[in-house]
């Protein structure tokens, strides 16, 4: 797949061929869905908790005598039918983690990137460097590259350029900066465009095998 390589002003410099193994892979919707559900499940803390009858206060004595009152027999105020009693069939701390083989996760990312590329959602830029850590500079660059669309910006490594771009995009709700090696299915689905500097392409190839 051939795409235009742009400069930061959005002007075409040349064309380049994207790796077919990553950007022309079979689009597997079920696999992408599985990877997304796994990531969202693994992000859950699972710290929810409720008290059962053995954990609530009170209930040491029988509420009233067994017979002669005309009411149902009761043994403890900790029982679930009493106000302030314990709870049954309610949440307790647990792990929601799901396992997924690495090759399947990589295949899901390749599928998602192929879907993005097929919809012209991948914007390749020759180099992404800012003259300073200014939100205004990042807004100008993204406006030239993606217009009004939301953008996921991939960088090759943690260097000075990455630091400046990341800090400049911190206050932007419609943009996120991410290392290519940390690319994940949720972020791919959350943004309209993927801004990909040429240097980040090699890191992306290494990440996806």
Short mmCIF file of C-alpha atoms in Angstrom, two decimals:
data_model
loop_
_atom_site.label_atom_id
_atom_site.label_comp_id
_atom_site.label_asym_id
_atom_site.label_seq_id
_atom_site.Cartn_x
_atom_site.Cartn_y
_atom_site.Cartn_z
CA UNK A 1 0.00 0.00 0.00
CA UNK A 2 1.44 3.35 -1.08
CA UNK A 3 0.84 6.44 1.04
CA UNK A 4 1.95 10.05 0.86
CA UNK A 5 4.73 11.18 3.17
CA UNK A 6 3.93 14.66 4.48
CA UNK A 7 5.90 17.34 6.23
CA UNK A 8 4.58 19.04 9.36
CA UNK A 9 2.78 21.61 7.22
CA UNK A 10 0.76 18.85 5.57
CA UNK A 11 2.58 19.14 2.22
CA UNK A 12 3.40 16.01 0.23
CA UNK A 13 7.11 15.23 0.02
CA UNK A 14 7.10 11.79 -1.59
CA UNK A 15 5.40 8.42 -1.58
CA UNK A 16 6.38 5.31 0.33
CA UNK A 17 5.25 1.71 0.53
CA UNK A 18 3.85 0.56 3.87
CA UNK A 19 4.70 -3.01 4.98
CA UNK A 20 1.97 -5.24 3.59
CA UNK A 21 2.28 -7.67 6.52
CA UNK A 22 1.08 -4.94 8.89
CA UNK A 23 -1.10 -2.62 6.82
CA UNK A 24 -2.65 -5.14 4.42
CA UNK A 25 -3.31 -8.00 6.82
CA UNK A 26 -6.66 -9.85 6.87
CA UNK A 27 -9.23 -7.90 8.91
CA UNK A 28 -10.53 -10.18 11.64
CA UNK A 29 -13.33 -8.44 13.56
CA UNK A 30 -13.76 -11.24 16.10
CA UNK A 31 -10.06 -11.22 16.95
CA UNK A 32 -10.02 -7.43 17.38
CA UNK A 33 -13.08 -7.64 19.63
CA UNK A 34 -11.44 -10.32 21.77
CA UNK A 35 -8.28 -8.23 22.15
CA UNK A 36 -10.32 -5.15 23.08
CA UNK A 37 -12.42 -6.99 25.67
CA UNK A 38 -9.25 -8.50 27.16
CA UNK A 39 -7.57 -5.11 27.51
CA UNK A 40 -10.63 -3.52 29.10
CA UNK A 41 -11.05 -6.46 31.48
CA UNK A 42 -7.38 -6.36 32.51
CA UNK A 43 -7.74 -2.67 33.33
CA UNK A 44 -10.42 -3.41 35.97
CA UNK A 45 -9.16 -3.22 39.55
CA UNK A 46 -11.67 -5.68 40.96
CA UNK A 47 -11.52 -4.04 44.41
CA UNK A 48 -15.30 -3.97 44.92
CA UNK A 49 -16.44 -5.61 48.15
CA UNK A 50 -19.55 -6.07 50.30
CA UNK A 51 -19.99 -7.51 53.78
CA UNK A 52 -21.54 -10.90 54.38
CA UNK A 53 -23.42 -11.70 57.59
CA UNK A 54 -20.22 -12.73 59.34
CA UNK A 55 -18.67 -9.28 58.78
CA UNK A 56 -21.42 -6.84 59.80
CA UNK A 57 -21.74 -5.47 63.32
CA UNK A 58 -24.31 -6.63 65.88
CA UNK A 59 -26.45 -9.73 65.98
CA UNK A 60 -24.95 -11.39 69.01
CA UNK A 61 -28.31 -12.08 70.63
CA UNK A 62 -31.49 -13.61 69.28
CA UNK A 63 -33.80 -10.68 68.31
CA UNK A 64 -36.81 -12.10 70.18
CA UNK A 65 -37.97 -15.40 71.57
CA UNK A 66 -38.60 -18.34 69.29
CA UNK A 67 -42.32 -18.84 69.94
CA UNK A 68 -45.37 -16.91 71.02
CA UNK A 69 -44.86 -13.64 69.13
CA UNK A 70 -46.79 -14.51 65.98
CA UNK A 71 -43.81 -13.46 63.86
CA UNK A 72 -41.37 -15.53 61.85
CA UNK A 73 -38.53 -17.03 63.82
CA UNK A 74 -35.28 -15.08 63.68
CA UNK A 75 -31.85 -16.02 64.91
CA UNK A 76 -29.71 -12.94 64.18
CA UNK A 77 -30.00 -9.33 63.07
CA UNK A 78 -27.05 -10.00 60.78
CA UNK A 79 -29.26 -11.97 58.40
CA UNK A 80 -29.77 -10.49 54.91
CA UNK A 81 -33.48 -9.71 55.42
CA UNK A 82 -32.69 -7.28 58.27
CA UNK A 83 -31.80 -3.64 57.68
CA UNK A 84 -28.06 -3.42 58.26
CA UNK A 85 -27.64 -7.16 57.83
CA UNK A 86 -25.15 -8.95 55.64
CA UNK A 87 -25.48 -9.25 51.85
CA UNK A 88 -25.68 -12.36 49.72
CA UNK A 89 -24.66 -12.92 46.08
CA UNK A 90 -22.88 -9.54 45.99
CA UNK A 91 -19.40 -8.64 44.64
CA UNK A 92 -16.14 -9.46 46.38
CA UNK A 93 -12.54 -8.73 45.35
CA UNK A 94 -11.52 -10.71 42.29
CA UNK A 95 -9.31 -10.54 39.23
CA UNK A 96 -10.91 -9.93 35.84
CA UNK A 97 -7.69 -10.69 33.96
CA UNK A 98 -7.97 -12.55 30.69
CA UNK A 99 -5.15 -14.30 28.89
CA UNK A 100 -4.45 -13.99 25.19
CA UNK A 101 -1.38 -15.33 23.36
CA UNK A 102 1.09 -12.74 22.14
CA UNK A 103 0.72 -13.81 18.51
CA UNK A 104 -3.03 -13.30 18.71
CA UNK A 105 -2.57 -9.82 20.22
CA UNK A 106 -0.14 -8.92 17.44
CA UNK A 107 -2.52 -10.26 14.81
CA UNK A 108 -5.32 -8.14 16.29
CA UNK A 109 -3.15 -5.00 16.06
CA UNK A 110 -2.20 -5.79 12.47
CA UNK A 111 -5.87 -6.26 11.67
CA UNK A 112 -6.79 -2.92 13.28
CA UNK A 113 -3.97 -1.08 11.50
CA UNK A 114 -5.04 -2.61 8.19
CA UNK A 115 -8.59 -1.41 8.78
CA UNK A 116 -7.28 2.08 9.58
CA UNK A 117 -5.10 2.14 6.47
CA UNK A 118 -7.97 0.97 4.27
CA UNK A 119 -10.01 3.96 5.50
CA UNK A 120 -7.12 6.41 4.94
CA UNK A 121 -6.67 6.64 8.69
CA UNK A 122 -2.86 6.37 8.66
CA UNK A 123 -0.98 9.64 8.18
CA UNK A 124 2.74 9.26 7.54
CA UNK A 125 4.92 12.27 8.36
CA UNK A 126 8.57 12.61 7.41
CA UNK A 127 9.60 13.84 10.86
CA UNK A 128 7.76 15.15 13.89
CA UNK A 129 9.80 17.72 15.78
CA UNK A 130 8.71 20.82 17.63
CA UNK A 131 10.74 23.96 18.27
CA UNK A 132 9.59 24.04 21.88
CA UNK A 133 7.21 22.56 24.41
CA UNK A 134 4.14 24.52 23.36
CA UNK A 135 0.58 23.24 23.03
CA UNK A 136 0.04 25.82 20.31
CA UNK A 137 2.76 24.24 18.16
CA UNK A 138 1.22 20.79 18.53
CA UNK A 139 -2.24 22.10 17.66
CA UNK A 140 -0.85 23.72 14.50
CA UNK A 141 0.97 20.56 13.43
CA UNK A 142 -2.03 18.27 14.03
CA UNK A 143 -4.36 20.68 12.29
CA UNK A 144 -2.16 20.53 9.18
CA UNK A 145 -1.85 16.74 9.30
CA UNK A 146 -5.31 15.49 10.34
CA UNK A 147 -7.58 18.54 10.31
CA UNK A 148 -10.39 18.25 12.86
CA UNK A 149 -9.96 14.50 13.41
CA UNK A 150 -8.68 13.03 16.66
CA UNK A 151 -5.13 11.69 16.45
CA UNK A 152 -2.97 8.98 17.99
CA UNK A 153 0.65 10.03 17.51
CA UNK A 154 3.23 7.23 17.51
CA UNK A 155 6.88 7.94 18.32
CA UNK A 156 9.88 5.66 17.83
CA UNK A 157 11.69 6.07 21.15
CA UNK A 158 12.01 8.15 24.29
CA UNK A 159 14.23 11.00 23.22
CA UNK A 160 14.09 14.79 23.27
CA UNK A 161 11.61 14.91 20.38
CA UNK A 162 9.31 12.44 22.11
CA UNK A 163 9.45 14.40 25.36
CA UNK A 164 8.59 17.70 23.65
CA UNK A 165 5.78 16.21 21.56
CA UNK A 166 4.29 14.37 24.53
CA UNK A 167 4.34 17.42 26.81
CA UNK A 168 2.89 19.61 24.06
CA UNK A 169 -0.03 17.22 23.59
CA UNK A 170 -0.77 16.70 27.29
CA UNK A 171 -3.54 19.29 27.37
CA UNK A 172 -5.21 18.14 24.15
CA UNK A 173 -8.32 16.01 24.63
CA UNK A 174 -8.38 14.87 21.00
CA UNK A 175 -4.75 13.69 20.77
CA UNK A 176 -2.49 11.20 22.48
CA UNK A 177 1.23 10.49 22.11
CA UNK A 178 2.40 6.90 22.47
CA UNK A 179 5.56 4.93 21.82
CA UNK A 180 5.12 2.61 18.84
CA UNK A 181 6.17 -0.31 21.03
CA UNK A 182 3.25 0.40 23.38
CA UNK A 183 0.58 0.45 20.68
CA UNK A 184 -2.63 -1.21 21.86
CA UNK A 185 -6.05 -2.01 20.47
CA UNK A 186 -7.99 0.36 22.73
CA UNK A 187 -6.03 3.45 21.68
CA UNK A 188 -6.30 2.45 18.02
CA UNK A 189 -10.08 2.33 18.34
CA UNK A 190 -10.26 5.56 20.35
CA UNK A 191 -8.79 7.91 17.71
CA UNK A 192 -9.71 8.67 14.11
CA UNK A 193 -6.20 8.96 12.68
CA UNK A 194 -2.81 7.42 13.39
CA UNK A 195 0.05 9.87 12.87
CA UNK A 196 3.13 7.83 12.06
CA UNK A 197 6.58 9.41 11.67
CA UNK A 198 8.86 7.45 9.33
CA UNK A 199 11.23 6.61 12.21
CA UNK A 200 8.39 5.08 14.20
CA UNK A 201 7.63 2.64 11.38
CA UNK A 202 10.67 0.49 12.18
CA UNK A 203 9.70 0.38 15.85
CA UNK A 204 6.17 -0.62 14.84
CA UNK A 205 7.49 -3.44 12.64
CA UNK A 206 9.65 -4.69 15.52
CA UNK A 207 6.68 -4.54 17.91
CA UNK A 208 4.33 -6.47 15.67
CA UNK A 209 6.79 -9.10 14.55
#
